[in-house]
Rosetta silent file (secondary structure, phi, psi, omega in degrees, C-alpha in Angstrom):
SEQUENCE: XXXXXXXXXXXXXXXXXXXXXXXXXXXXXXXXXXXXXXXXXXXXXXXXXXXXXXXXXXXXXXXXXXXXXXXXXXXXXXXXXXXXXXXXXXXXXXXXXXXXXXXXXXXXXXXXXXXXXXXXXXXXXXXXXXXXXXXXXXXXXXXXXXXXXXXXXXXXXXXXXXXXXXXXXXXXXXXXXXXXXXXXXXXXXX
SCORE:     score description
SCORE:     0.000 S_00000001
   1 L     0.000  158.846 -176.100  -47.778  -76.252   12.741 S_00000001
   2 L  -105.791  137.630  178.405  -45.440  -77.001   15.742 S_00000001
   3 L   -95.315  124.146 -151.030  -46.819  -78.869   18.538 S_00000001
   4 L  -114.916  147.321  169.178  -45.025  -77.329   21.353 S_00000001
   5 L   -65.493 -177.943 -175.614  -44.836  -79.438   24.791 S_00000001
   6 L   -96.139  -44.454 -171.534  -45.870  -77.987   28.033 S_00000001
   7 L  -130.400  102.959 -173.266  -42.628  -77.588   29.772 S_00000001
   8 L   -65.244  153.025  177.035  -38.949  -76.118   27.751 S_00000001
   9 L  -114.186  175.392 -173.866  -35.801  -75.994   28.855 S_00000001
  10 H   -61.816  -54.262 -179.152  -33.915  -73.131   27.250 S_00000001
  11 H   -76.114  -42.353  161.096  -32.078  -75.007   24.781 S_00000001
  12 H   -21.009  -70.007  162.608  -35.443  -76.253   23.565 S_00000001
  13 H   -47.885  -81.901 -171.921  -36.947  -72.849   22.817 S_00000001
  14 L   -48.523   13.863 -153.784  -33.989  -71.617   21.208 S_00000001
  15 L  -119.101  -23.152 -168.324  -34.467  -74.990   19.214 S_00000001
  16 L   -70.664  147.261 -163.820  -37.757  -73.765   17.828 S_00000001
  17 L  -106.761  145.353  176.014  -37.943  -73.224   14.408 S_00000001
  18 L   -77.892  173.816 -166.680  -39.320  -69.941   13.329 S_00000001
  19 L  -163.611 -145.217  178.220  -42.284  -69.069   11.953 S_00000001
  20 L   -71.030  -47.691 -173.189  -45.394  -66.502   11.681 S_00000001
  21 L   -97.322  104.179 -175.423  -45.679  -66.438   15.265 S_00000001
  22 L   -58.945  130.952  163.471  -43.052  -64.774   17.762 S_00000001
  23 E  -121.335  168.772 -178.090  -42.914  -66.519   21.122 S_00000001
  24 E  -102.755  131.622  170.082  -41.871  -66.007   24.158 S_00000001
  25 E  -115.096  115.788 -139.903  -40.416  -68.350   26.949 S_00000001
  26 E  -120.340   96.578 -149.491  -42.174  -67.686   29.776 S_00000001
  27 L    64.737   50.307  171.467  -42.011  -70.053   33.111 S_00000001
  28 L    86.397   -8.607 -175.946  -41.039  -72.952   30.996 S_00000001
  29 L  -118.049  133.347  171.788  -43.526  -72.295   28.289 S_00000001
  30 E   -90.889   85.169  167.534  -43.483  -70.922   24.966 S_00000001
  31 E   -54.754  101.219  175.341  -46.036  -68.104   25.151 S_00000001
  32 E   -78.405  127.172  171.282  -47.077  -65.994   21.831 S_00000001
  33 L   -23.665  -86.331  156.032  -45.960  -62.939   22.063 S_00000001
  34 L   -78.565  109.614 -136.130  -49.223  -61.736   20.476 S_00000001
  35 L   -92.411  -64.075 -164.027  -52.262  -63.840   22.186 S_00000001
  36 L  -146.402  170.604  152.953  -55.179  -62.927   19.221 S_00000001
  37 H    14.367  -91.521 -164.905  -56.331  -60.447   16.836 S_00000001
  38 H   -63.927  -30.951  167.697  -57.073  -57.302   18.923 S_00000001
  39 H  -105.969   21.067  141.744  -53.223  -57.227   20.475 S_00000001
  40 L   -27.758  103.965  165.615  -51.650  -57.881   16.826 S_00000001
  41 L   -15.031  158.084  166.174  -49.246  -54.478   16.238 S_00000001
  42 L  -133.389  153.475  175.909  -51.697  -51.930   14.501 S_00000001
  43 H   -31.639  -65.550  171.670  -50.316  -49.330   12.429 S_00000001
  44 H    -7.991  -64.021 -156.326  -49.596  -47.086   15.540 S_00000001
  45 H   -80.626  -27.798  153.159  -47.255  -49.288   16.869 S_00000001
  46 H    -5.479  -70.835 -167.982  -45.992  -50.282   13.763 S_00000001
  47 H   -65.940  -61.166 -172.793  -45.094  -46.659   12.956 S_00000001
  48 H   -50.813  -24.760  168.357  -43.237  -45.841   16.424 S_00000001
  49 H   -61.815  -53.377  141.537  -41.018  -48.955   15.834 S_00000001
  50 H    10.363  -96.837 -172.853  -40.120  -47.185   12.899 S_00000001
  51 H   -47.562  -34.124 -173.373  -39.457  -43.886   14.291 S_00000001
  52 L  -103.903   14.731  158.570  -37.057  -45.095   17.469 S_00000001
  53 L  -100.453 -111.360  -65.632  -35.068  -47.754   15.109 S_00000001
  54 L   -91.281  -62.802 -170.603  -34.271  -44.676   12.935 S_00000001
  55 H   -52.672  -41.134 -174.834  -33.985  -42.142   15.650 S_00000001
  56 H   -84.010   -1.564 -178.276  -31.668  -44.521   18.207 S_00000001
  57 H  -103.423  -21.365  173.181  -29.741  -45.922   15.417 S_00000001
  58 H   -64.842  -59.838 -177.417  -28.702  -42.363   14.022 S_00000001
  59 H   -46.889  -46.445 -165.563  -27.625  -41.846   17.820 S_00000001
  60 L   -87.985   30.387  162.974  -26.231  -45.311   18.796 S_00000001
  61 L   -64.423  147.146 -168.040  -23.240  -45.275   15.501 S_00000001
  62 L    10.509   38.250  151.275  -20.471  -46.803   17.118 S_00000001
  63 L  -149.881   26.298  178.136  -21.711  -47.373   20.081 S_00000001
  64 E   171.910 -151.187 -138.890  -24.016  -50.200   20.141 S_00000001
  65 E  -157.800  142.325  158.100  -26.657  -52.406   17.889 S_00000001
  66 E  -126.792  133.344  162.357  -30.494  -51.072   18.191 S_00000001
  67 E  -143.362  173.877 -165.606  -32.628  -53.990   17.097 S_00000001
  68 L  -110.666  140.150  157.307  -36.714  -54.823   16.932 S_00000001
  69 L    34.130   68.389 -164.487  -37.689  -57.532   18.227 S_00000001
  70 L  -132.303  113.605 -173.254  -34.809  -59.486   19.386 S_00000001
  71 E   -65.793  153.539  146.794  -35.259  -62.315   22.273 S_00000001
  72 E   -87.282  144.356  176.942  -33.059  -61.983   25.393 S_00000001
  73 L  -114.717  135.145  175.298  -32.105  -64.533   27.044 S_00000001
  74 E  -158.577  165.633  154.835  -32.559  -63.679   31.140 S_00000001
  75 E   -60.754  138.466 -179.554  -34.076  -64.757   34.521 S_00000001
  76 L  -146.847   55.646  175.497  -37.180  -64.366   35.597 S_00000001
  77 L   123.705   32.620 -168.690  -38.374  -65.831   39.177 S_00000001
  78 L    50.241   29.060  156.242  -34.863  -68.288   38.827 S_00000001
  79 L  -125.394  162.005  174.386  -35.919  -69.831   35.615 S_00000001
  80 E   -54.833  162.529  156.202  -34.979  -68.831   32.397 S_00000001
  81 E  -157.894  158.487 -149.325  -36.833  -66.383   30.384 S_00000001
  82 E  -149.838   95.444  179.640  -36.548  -65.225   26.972 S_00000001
  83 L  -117.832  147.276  176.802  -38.739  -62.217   26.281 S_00000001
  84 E  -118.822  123.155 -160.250  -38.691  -60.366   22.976 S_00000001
  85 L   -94.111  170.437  169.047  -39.158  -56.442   23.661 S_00000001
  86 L   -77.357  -14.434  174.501  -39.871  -54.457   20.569 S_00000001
  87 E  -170.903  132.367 -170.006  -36.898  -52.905   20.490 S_00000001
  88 E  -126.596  130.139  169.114  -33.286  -53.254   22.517 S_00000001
  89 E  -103.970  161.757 -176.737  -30.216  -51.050   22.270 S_00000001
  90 E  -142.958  140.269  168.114  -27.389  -53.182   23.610 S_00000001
  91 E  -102.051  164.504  165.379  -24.017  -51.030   23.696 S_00000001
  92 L   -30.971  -33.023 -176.298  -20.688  -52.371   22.629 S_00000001
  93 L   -89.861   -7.672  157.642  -19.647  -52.606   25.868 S_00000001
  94 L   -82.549  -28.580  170.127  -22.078  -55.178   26.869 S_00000001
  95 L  -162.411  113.703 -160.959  -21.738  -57.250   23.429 S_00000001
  96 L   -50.964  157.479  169.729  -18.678  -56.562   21.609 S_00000001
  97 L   -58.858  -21.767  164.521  -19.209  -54.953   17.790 S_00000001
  98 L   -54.392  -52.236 -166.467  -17.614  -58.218   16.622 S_00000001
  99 L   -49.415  115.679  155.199  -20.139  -60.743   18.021 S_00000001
 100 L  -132.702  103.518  179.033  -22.389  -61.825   14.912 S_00000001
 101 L  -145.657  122.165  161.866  -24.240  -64.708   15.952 S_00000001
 102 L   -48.403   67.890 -154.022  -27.800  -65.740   14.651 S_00000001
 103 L  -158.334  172.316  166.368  -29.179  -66.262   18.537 S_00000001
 104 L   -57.955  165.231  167.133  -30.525  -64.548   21.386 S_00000001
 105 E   -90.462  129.336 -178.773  -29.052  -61.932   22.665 S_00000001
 106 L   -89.648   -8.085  160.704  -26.819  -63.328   25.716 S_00000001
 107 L   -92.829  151.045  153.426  -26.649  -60.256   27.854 S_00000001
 108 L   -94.317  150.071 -153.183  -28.766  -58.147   29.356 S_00000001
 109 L   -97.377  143.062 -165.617  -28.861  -54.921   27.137 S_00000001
 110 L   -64.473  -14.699 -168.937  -28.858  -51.283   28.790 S_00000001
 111 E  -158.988  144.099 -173.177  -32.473  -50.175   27.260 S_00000001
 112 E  -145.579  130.478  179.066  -35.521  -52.436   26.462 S_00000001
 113 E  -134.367  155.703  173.530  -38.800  -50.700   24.891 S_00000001
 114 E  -116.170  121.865 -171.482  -42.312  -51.803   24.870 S_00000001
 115 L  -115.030   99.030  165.753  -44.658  -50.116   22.573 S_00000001
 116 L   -48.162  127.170  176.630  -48.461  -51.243   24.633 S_00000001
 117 L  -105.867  137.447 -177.199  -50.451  -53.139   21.690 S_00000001
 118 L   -63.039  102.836 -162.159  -54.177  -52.452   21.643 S_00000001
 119 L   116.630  -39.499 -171.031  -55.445  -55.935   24.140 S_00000001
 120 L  -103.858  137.165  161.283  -52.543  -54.961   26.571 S_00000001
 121 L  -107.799  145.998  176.027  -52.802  -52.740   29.744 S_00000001
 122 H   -23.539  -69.781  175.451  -49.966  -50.366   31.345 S_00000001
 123 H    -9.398  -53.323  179.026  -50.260  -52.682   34.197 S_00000001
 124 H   -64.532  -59.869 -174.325  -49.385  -55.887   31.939 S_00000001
 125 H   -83.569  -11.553  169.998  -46.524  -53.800   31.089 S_00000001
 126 H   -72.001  -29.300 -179.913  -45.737  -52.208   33.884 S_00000001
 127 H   -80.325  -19.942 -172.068  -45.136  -55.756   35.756 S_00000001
 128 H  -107.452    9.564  178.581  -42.758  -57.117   32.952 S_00000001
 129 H  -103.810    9.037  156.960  -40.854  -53.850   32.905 S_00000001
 130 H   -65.165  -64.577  170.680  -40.271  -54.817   36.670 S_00000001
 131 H   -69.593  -47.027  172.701  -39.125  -58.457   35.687 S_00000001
 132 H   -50.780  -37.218 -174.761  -36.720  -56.669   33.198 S_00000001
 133 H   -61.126  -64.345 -163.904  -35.271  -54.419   35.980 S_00000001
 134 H   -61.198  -25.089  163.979  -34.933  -57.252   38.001 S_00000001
 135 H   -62.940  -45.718 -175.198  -32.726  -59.589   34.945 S_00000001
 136 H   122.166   25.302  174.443  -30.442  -56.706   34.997 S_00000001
 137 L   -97.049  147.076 -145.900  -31.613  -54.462   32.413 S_00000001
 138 L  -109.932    7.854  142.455  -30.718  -50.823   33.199 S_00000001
 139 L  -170.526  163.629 -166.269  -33.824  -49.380   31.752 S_00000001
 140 E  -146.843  126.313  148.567  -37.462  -49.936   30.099 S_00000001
 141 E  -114.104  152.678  162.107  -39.741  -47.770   28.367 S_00000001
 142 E  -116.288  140.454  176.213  -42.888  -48.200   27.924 S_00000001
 143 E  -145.619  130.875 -173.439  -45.073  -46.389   25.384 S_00000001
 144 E   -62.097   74.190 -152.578  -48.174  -45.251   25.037 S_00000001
 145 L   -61.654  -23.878 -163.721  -49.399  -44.767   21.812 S_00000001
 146 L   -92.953  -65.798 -170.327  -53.159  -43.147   22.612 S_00000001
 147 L   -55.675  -35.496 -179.402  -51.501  -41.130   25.669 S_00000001
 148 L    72.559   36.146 -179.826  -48.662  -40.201   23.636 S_00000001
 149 E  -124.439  136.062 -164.151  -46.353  -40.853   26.767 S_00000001
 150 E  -121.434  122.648  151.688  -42.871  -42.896   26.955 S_00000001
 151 E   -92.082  106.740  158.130  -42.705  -44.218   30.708 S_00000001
 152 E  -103.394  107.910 -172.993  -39.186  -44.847   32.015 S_00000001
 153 E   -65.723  164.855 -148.258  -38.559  -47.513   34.478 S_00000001
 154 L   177.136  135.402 -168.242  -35.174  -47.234   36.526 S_00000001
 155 L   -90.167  -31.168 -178.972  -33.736  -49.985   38.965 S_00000001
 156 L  -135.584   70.485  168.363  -32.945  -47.470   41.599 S_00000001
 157 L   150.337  154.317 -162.049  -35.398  -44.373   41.821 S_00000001
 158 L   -45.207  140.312  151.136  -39.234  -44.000   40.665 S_00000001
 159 L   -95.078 -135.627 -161.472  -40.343  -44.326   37.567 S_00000001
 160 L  -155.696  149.338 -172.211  -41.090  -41.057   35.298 S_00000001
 161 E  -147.212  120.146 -165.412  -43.516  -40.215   32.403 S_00000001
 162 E   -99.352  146.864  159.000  -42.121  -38.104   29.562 S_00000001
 163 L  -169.736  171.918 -176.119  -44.828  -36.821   26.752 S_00000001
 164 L    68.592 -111.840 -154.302  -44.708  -33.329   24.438 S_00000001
 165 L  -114.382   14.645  177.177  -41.252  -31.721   24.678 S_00000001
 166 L   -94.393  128.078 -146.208  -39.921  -33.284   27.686 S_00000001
 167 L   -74.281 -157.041 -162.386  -36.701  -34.746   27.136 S_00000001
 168 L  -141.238  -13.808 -169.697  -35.284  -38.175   27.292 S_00000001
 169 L   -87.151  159.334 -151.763  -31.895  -37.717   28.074 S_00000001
 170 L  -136.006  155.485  169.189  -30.478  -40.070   30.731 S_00000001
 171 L   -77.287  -13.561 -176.611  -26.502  -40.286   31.679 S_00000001
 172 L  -108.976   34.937  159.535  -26.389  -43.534   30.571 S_00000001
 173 L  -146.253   71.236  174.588  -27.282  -42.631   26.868 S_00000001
 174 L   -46.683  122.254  166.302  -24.872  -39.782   26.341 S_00000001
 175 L    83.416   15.934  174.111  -25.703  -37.174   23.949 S_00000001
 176 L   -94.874  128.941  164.533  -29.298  -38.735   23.282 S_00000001
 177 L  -168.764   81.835  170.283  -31.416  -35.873   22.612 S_00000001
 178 L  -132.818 -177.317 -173.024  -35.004  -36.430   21.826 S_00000001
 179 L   -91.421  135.768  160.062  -38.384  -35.844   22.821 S_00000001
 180 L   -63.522  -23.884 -167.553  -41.974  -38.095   22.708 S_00000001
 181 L   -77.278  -59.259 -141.845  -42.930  -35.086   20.390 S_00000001
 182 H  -100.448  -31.008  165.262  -40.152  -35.637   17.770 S_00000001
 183 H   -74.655    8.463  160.175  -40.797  -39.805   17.982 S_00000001
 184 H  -109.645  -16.182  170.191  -44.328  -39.352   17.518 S_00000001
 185 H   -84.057  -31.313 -174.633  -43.767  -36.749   14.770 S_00000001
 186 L   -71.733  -52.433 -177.660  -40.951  -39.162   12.847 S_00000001
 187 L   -39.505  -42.435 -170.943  -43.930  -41.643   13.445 S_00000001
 188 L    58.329   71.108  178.239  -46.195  -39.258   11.762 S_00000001
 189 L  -114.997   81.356 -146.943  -48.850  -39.812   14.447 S_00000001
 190 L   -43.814    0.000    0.000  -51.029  -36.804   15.244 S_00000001
């Protein structure tokens, strides 16, 4: 097991060798991702990661990277932070199609999603989809698997809670056009 110190510097973390357990660097600390048991993915969430790599990756052909669970590296309170969302589209024009590098991702990427794990409340998620806005990410959903609601946060204007048939499209993901109903049906989650 790795015996982790109390306080990382960036190149530290990114130093860590992987393992079972995703962390997070969070104020200087390398924070698991998943704290016990009870907020361990469950099938649910499992399944929706699924459905939105399939669905945004049909959409996003040549014009960006969708990937699960890929740290960022950003600011958070003027220290680093390195949070790994469940899923990030990054477009081309933020990290060229060339870049292949085994690493964080060094920008911040236009869309960051959170799928709430069973142990976590909107709240919890609502405050880091805050710290993303504030790193420079240009939107966060969060989603609800038991509500069956995708929240979208927005750096300048409220956010908004989508569920059934209401759409998703945004100007800055041209020609995206789905629904929480058709990601929770690709999911196959009643």
């Amino acid at each position: 097991m790795t015996q982790l110190k109390t306080q990382l510097t960036l190149e530290e973390f990114l130093a860590l060798p992987e393992g079972d357990i995703i962390y997070e660097l969070i104020d200087g600390e390398a924070v698991a991702k998943f704290k016990n048991d009870e907020m361990s993915p469950k099938f649910f969430h499992s399944s929706i990661t699924g459905a939105l790599f399939i669905l945004l990756s049909a959409w996003a052909q040549g014009k960006g990277r969708v990937v699960i669970e890929w740290a960022i590296k950003l600011t958070r309170n003027q220290q680093d932070w390195v949070p790994v969302p469940d899923l990030t589209y990054i477009s081309y024009n933020r990290l060229a199609a060339d870049w292949l590098r085994d690493e964080a991702c060094p920008v911040a990427p236009e869309l960051v999603i959170e799928i709430i794990s069973p142990g976590q409340s909107f709240g919890e998620m609502t405050e880091k989809a805050t710290d993303y806005l504030k790193a420079k990410v240009q939107r966060v959903w969060i989603i609800d698997t038991k509500a069956k609601t995708i929240t979208i946060f927005y750096p300048d204007a409220l956010p908004q809670t989508k569920r059934g048939t209401d759409s998703l499209e945004d100007s800055l993901f041209e020609n995206l056009q789905i629904t929480p109903q058709q990601i929770f049906q690709q999911a196959k989650i009643p």
